[in-house]
Short mmCIF file of N, CA, C and O in Angstrom, two decimals:
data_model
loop_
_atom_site.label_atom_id
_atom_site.label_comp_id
_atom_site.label_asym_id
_atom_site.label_seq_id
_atom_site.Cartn_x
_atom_site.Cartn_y
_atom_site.Cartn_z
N UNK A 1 -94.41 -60.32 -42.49
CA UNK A 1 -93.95 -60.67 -41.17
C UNK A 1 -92.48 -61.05 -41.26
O UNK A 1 -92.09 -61.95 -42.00
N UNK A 2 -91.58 -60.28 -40.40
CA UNK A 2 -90.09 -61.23 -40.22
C UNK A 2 -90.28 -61.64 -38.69
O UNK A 2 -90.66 -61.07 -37.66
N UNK A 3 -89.67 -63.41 -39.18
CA UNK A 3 -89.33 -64.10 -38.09
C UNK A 3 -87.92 -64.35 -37.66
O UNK A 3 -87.33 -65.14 -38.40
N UNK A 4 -87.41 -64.00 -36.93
CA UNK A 4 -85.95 -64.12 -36.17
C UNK A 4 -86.01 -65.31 -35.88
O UNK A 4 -86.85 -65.65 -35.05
N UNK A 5 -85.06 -66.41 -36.53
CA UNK A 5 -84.83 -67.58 -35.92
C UNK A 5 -83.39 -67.84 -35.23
O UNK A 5 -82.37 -67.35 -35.72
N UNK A 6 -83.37 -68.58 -34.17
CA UNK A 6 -82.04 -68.74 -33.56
C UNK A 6 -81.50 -69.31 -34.76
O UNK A 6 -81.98 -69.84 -35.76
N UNK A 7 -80.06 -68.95 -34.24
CA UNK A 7 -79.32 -68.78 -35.55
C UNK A 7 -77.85 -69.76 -34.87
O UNK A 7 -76.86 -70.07 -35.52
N UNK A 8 -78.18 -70.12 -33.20
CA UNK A 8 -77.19 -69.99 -32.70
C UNK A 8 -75.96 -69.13 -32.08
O UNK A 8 -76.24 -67.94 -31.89
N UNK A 9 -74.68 -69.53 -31.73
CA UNK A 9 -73.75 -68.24 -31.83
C UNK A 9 -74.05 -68.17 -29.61
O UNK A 9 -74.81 -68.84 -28.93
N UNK A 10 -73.17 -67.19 -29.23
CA UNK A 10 -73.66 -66.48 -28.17
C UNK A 10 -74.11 -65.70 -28.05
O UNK A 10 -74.51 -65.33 -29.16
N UNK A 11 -74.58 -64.64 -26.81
CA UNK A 11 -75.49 -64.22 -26.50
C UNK A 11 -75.53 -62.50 -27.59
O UNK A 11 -76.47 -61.85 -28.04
N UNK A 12 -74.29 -62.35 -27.65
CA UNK A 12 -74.27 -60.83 -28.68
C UNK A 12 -74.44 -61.06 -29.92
O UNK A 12 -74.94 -60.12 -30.54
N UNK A 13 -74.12 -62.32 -30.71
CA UNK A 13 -74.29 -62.81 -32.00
C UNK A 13 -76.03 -62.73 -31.51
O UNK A 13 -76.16 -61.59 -31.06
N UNK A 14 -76.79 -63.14 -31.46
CA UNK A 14 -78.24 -63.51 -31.26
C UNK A 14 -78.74 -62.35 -30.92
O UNK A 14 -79.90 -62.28 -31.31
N UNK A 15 -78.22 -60.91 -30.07
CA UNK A 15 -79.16 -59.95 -29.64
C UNK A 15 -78.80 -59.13 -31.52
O UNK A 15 -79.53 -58.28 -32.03
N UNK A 16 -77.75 -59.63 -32.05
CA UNK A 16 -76.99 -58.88 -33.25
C UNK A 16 -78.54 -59.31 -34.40
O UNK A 16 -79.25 -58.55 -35.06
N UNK A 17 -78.58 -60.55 -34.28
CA UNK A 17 -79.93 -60.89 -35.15
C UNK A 17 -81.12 -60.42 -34.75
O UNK A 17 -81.94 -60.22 -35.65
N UNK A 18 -81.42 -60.21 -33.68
CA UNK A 18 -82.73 -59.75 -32.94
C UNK A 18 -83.02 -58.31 -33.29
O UNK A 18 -84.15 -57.83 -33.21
N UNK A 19 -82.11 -57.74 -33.62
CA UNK A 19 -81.79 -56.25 -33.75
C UNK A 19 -82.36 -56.29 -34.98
O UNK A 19 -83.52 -55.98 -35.27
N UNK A 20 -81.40 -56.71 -35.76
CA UNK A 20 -81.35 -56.78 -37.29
C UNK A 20 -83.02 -57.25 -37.77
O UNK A 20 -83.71 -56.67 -38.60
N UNK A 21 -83.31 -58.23 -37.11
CA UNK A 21 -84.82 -58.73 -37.25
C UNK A 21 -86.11 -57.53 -37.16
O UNK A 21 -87.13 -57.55 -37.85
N UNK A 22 -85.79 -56.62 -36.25
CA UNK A 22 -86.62 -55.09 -35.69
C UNK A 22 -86.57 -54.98 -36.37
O UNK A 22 -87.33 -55.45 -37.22
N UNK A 23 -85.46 -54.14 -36.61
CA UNK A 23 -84.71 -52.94 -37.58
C UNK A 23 -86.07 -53.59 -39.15
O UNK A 23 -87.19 -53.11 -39.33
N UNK A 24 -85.60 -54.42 -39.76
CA UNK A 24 -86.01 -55.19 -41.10
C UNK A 24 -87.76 -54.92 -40.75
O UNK A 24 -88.53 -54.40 -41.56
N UNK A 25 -88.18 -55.42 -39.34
CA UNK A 25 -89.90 -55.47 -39.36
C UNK A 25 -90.41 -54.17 -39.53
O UNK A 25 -91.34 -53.85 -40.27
N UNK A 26 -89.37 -53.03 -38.42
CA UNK A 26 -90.14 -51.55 -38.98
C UNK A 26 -89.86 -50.81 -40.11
O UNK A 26 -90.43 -49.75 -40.36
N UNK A 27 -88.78 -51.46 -40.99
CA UNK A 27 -88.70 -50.67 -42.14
C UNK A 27 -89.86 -51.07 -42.87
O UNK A 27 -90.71 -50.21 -43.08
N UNK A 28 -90.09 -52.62 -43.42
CA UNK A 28 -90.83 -53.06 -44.07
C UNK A 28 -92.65 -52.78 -43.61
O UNK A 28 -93.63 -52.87 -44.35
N UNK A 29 -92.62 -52.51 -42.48
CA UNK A 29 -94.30 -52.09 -41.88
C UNK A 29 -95.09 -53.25 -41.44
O UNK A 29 -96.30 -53.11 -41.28
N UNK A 30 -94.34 -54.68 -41.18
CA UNK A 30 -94.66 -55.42 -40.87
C UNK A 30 -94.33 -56.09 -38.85
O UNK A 30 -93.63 -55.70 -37.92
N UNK A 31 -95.26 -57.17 -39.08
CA UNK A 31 -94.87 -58.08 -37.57
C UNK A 31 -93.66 -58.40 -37.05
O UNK A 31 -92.94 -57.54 -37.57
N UNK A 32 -93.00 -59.04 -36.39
CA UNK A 32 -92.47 -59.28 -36.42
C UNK A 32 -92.39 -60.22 -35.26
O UNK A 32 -93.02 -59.91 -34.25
N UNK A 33 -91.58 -61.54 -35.26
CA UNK A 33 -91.93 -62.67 -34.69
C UNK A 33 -90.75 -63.14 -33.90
O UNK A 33 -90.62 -64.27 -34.39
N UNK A 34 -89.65 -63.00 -32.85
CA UNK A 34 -88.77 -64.02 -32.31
C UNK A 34 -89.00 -65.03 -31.50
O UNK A 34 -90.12 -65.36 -31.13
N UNK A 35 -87.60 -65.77 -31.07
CA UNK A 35 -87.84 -66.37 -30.06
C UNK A 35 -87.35 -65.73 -28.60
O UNK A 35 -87.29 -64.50 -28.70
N UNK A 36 -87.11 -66.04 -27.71
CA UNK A 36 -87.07 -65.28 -26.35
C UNK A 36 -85.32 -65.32 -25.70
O UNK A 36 -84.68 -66.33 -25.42
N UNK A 37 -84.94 -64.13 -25.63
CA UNK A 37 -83.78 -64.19 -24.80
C UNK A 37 -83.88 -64.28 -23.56
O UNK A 37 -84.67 -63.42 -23.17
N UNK A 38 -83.35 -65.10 -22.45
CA UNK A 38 -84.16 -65.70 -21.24
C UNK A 38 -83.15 -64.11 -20.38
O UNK A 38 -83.37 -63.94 -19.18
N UNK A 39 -82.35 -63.33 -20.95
CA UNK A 39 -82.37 -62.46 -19.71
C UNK A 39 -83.46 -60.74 -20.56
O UNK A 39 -83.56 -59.59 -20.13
N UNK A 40 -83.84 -61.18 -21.38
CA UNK A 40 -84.73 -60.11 -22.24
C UNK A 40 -86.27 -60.49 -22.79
O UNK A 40 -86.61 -60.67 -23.95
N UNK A 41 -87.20 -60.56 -21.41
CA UNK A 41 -88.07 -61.59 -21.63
C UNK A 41 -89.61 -60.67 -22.33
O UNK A 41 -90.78 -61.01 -22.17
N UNK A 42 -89.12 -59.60 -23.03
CA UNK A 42 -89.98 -58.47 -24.22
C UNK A 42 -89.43 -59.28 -25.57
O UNK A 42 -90.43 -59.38 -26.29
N UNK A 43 -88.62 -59.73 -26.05
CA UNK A 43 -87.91 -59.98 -26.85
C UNK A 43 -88.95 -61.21 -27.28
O UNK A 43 -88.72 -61.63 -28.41
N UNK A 44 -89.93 -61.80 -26.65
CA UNK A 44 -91.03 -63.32 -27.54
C UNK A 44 -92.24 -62.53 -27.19
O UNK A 44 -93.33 -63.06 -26.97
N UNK A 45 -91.97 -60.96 -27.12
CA UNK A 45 -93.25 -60.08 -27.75
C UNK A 45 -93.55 -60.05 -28.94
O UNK A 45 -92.53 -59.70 -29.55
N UNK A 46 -94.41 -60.23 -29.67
CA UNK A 46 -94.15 -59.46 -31.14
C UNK A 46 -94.54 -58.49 -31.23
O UNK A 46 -95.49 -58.02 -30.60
N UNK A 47 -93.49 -57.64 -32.54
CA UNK A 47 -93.86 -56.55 -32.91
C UNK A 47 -95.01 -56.43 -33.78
O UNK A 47 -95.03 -57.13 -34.80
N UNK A 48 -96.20 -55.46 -33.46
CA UNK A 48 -97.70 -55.70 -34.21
C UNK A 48 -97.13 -55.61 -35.45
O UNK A 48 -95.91 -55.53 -35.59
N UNK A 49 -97.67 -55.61 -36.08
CA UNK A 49 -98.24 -55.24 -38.35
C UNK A 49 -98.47 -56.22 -38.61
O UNK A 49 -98.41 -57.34 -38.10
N UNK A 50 -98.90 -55.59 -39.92
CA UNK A 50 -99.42 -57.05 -40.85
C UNK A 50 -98.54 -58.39 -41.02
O UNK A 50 -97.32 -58.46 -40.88
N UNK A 51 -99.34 -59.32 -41.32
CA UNK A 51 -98.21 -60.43 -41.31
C UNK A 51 -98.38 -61.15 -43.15
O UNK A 51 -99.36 -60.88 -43.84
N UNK A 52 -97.49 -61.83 -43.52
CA UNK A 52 -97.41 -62.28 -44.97
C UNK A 52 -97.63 -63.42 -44.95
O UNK A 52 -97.04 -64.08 -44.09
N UNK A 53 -98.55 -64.11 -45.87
CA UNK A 53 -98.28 -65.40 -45.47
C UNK A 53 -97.20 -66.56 -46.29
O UNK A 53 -96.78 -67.71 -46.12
N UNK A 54 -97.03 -65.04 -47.58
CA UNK A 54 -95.62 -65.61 -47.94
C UNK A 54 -95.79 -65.32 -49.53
O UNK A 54 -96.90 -64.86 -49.79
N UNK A 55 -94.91 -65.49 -50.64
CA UNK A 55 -93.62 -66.39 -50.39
C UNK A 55 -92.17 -65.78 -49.47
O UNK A 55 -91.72 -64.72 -49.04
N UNK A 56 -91.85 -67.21 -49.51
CA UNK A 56 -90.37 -66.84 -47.88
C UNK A 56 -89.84 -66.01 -48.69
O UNK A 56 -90.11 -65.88 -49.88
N UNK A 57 -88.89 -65.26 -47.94
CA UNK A 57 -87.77 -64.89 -48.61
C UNK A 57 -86.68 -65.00 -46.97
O UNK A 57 -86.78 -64.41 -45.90
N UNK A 58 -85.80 -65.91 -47.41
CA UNK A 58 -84.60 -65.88 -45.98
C UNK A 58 -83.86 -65.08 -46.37
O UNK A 58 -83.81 -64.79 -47.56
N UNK A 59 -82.99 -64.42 -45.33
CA UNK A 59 -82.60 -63.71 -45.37
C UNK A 59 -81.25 -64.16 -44.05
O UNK A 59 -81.46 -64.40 -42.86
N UNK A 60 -79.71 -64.15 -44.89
CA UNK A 60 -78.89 -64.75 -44.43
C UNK A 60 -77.57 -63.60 -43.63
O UNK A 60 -78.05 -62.50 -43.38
N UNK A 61 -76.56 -63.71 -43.38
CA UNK A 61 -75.85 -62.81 -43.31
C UNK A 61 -75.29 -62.74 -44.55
O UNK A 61 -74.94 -63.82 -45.02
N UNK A 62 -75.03 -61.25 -45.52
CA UNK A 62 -74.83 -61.00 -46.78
C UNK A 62 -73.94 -59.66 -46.92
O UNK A 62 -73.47 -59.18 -45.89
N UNK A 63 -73.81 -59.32 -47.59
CA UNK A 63 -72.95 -58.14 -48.29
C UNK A 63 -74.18 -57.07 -48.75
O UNK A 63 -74.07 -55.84 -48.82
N UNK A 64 -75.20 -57.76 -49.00
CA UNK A 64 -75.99 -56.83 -49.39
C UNK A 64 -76.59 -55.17 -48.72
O UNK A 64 -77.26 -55.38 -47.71
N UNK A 65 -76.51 -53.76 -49.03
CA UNK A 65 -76.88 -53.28 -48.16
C UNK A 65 -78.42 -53.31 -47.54
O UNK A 65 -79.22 -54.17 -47.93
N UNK A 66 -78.67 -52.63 -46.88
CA UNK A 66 -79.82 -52.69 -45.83
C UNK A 66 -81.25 -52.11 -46.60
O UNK A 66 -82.38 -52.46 -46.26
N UNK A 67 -80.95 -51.20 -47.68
CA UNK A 67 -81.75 -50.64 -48.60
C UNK A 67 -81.92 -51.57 -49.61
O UNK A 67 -83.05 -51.35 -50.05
N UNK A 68 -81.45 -52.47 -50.21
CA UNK A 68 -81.47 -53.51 -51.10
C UNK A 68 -81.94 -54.91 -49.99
O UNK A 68 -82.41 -55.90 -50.56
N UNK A 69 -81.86 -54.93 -49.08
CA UNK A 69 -82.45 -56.01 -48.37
C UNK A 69 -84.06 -55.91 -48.36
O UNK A 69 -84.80 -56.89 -48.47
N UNK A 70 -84.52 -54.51 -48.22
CA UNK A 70 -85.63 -54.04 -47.66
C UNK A 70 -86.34 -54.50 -49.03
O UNK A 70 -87.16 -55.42 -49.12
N UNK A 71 -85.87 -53.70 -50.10
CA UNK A 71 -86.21 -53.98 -51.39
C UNK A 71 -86.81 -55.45 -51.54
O UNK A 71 -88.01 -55.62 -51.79
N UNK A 72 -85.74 -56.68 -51.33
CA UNK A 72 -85.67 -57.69 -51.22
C UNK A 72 -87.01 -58.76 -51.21
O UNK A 72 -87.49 -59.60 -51.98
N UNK A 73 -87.38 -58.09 -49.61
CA UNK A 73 -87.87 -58.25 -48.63
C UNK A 73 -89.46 -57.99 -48.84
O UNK A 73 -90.14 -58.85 -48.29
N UNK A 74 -90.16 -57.02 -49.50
CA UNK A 74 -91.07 -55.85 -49.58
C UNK A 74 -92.22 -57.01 -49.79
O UNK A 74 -92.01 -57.80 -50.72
N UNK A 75 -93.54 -57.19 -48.94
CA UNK A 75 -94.55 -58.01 -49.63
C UNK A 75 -94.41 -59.20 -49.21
O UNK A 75 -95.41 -59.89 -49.40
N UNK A 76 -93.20 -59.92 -48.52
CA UNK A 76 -93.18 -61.39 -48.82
C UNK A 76 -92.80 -61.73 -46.85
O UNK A 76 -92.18 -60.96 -46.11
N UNK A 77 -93.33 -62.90 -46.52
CA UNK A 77 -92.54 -63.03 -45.17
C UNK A 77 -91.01 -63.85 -44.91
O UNK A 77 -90.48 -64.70 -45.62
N UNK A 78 -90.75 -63.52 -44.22
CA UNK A 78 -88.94 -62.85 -44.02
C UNK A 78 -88.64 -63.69 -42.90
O UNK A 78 -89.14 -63.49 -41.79
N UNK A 79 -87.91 -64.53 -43.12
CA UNK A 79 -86.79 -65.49 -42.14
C UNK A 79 -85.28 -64.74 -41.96
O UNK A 79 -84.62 -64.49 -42.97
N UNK A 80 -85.02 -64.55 -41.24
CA UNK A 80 -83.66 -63.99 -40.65
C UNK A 80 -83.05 -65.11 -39.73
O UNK A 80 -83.54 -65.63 -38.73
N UNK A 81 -81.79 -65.32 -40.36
CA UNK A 81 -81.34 -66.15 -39.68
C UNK A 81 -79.65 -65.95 -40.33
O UNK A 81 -79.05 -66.26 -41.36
N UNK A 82 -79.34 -65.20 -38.96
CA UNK A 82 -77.53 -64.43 -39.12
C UNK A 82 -77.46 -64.10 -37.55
O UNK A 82 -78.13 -64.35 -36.55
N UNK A 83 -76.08 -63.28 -37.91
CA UNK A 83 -75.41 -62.63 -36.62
C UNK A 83 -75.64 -61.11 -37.57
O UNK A 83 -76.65 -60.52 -37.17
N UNK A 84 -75.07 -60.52 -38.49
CA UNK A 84 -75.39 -59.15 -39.16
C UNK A 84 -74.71 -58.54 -38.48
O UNK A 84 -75.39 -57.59 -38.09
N UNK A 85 -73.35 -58.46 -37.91
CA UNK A 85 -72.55 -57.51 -37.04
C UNK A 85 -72.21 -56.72 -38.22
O UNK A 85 -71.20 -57.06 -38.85
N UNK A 86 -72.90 -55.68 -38.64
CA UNK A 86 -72.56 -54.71 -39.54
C UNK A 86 -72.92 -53.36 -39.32
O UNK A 86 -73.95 -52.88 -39.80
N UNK A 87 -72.11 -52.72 -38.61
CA UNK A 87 -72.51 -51.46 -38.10
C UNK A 87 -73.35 -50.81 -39.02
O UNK A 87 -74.46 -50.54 -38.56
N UNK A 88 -73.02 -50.30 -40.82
CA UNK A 88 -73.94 -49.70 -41.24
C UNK A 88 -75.41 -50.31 -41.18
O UNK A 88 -76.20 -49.49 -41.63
N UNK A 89 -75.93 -51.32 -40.82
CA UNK A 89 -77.32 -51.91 -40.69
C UNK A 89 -77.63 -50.80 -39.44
O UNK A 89 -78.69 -50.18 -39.53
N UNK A 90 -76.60 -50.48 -38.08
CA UNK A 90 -77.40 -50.05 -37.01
C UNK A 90 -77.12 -48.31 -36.20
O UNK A 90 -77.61 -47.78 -35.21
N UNK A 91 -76.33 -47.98 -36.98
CA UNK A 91 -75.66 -46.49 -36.93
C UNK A 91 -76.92 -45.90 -37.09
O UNK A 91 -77.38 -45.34 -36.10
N UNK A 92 -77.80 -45.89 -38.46
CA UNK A 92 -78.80 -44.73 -38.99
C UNK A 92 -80.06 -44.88 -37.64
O UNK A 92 -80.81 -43.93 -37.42
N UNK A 93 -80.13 -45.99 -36.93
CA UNK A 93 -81.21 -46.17 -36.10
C UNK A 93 -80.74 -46.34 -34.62
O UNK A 93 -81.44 -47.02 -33.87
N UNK A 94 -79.50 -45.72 -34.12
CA UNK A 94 -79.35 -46.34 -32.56
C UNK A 94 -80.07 -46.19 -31.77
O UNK A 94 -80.35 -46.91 -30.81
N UNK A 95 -80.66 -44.77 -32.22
CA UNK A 95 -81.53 -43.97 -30.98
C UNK A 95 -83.07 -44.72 -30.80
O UNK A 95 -83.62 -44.74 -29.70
N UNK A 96 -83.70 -45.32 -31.99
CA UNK A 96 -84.94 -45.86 -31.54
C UNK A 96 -84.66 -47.64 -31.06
O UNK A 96 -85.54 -48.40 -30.64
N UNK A 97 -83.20 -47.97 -31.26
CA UNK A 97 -83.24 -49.29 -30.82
C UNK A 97 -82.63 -48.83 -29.42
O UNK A 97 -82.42 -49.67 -28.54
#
């Protein structure tokens, strides 16, 4: 399961994590859990899959790429908590976000 936690920031920093939070739940084949953007009120849907009950792995804003995050990530449940304004995270996927 990744959970998107407010991270703070304004409203594009936070849709930037929310993204990043997807993006991370459908690579990995898992849930995925936020909290609610009050003008995007799908957004404290979750995304179905399995959920982990752990160990954490957080997951911060990093240098790391998106293929080595996933890696990271694989098996364990997933705290996100960034802004991730990194275009290569959202170029390969615009069309399904």
């Amino acid at each position: 399961m990744v959970i998107c936690k407010h991270n703070g920031g304004r409203f594009g920093n936070q849709l930037f994590g929310y993204s990043f939070g997807w993006l991370l739940a459908k690579a990995l084949g898992c849930a995925l859990q936020s909290y609610q953007f009050d003008c995007f009120p799908n957004t404290k849907e979750p995304l179905p899959g399995p959920a982990f009950d752990g160990p954490d792995e957080h997951v911060t804003d990093t240098t790391e790429s998106f293929d080595e995050i996933v890696r990271r990530c694989t098996g364990k449940r997933v705290i996100v908590r960034g802004h991730f304004e990194r275009s290569e995270f959202y170029l390969p996927a615009r069309n399904p976000l």
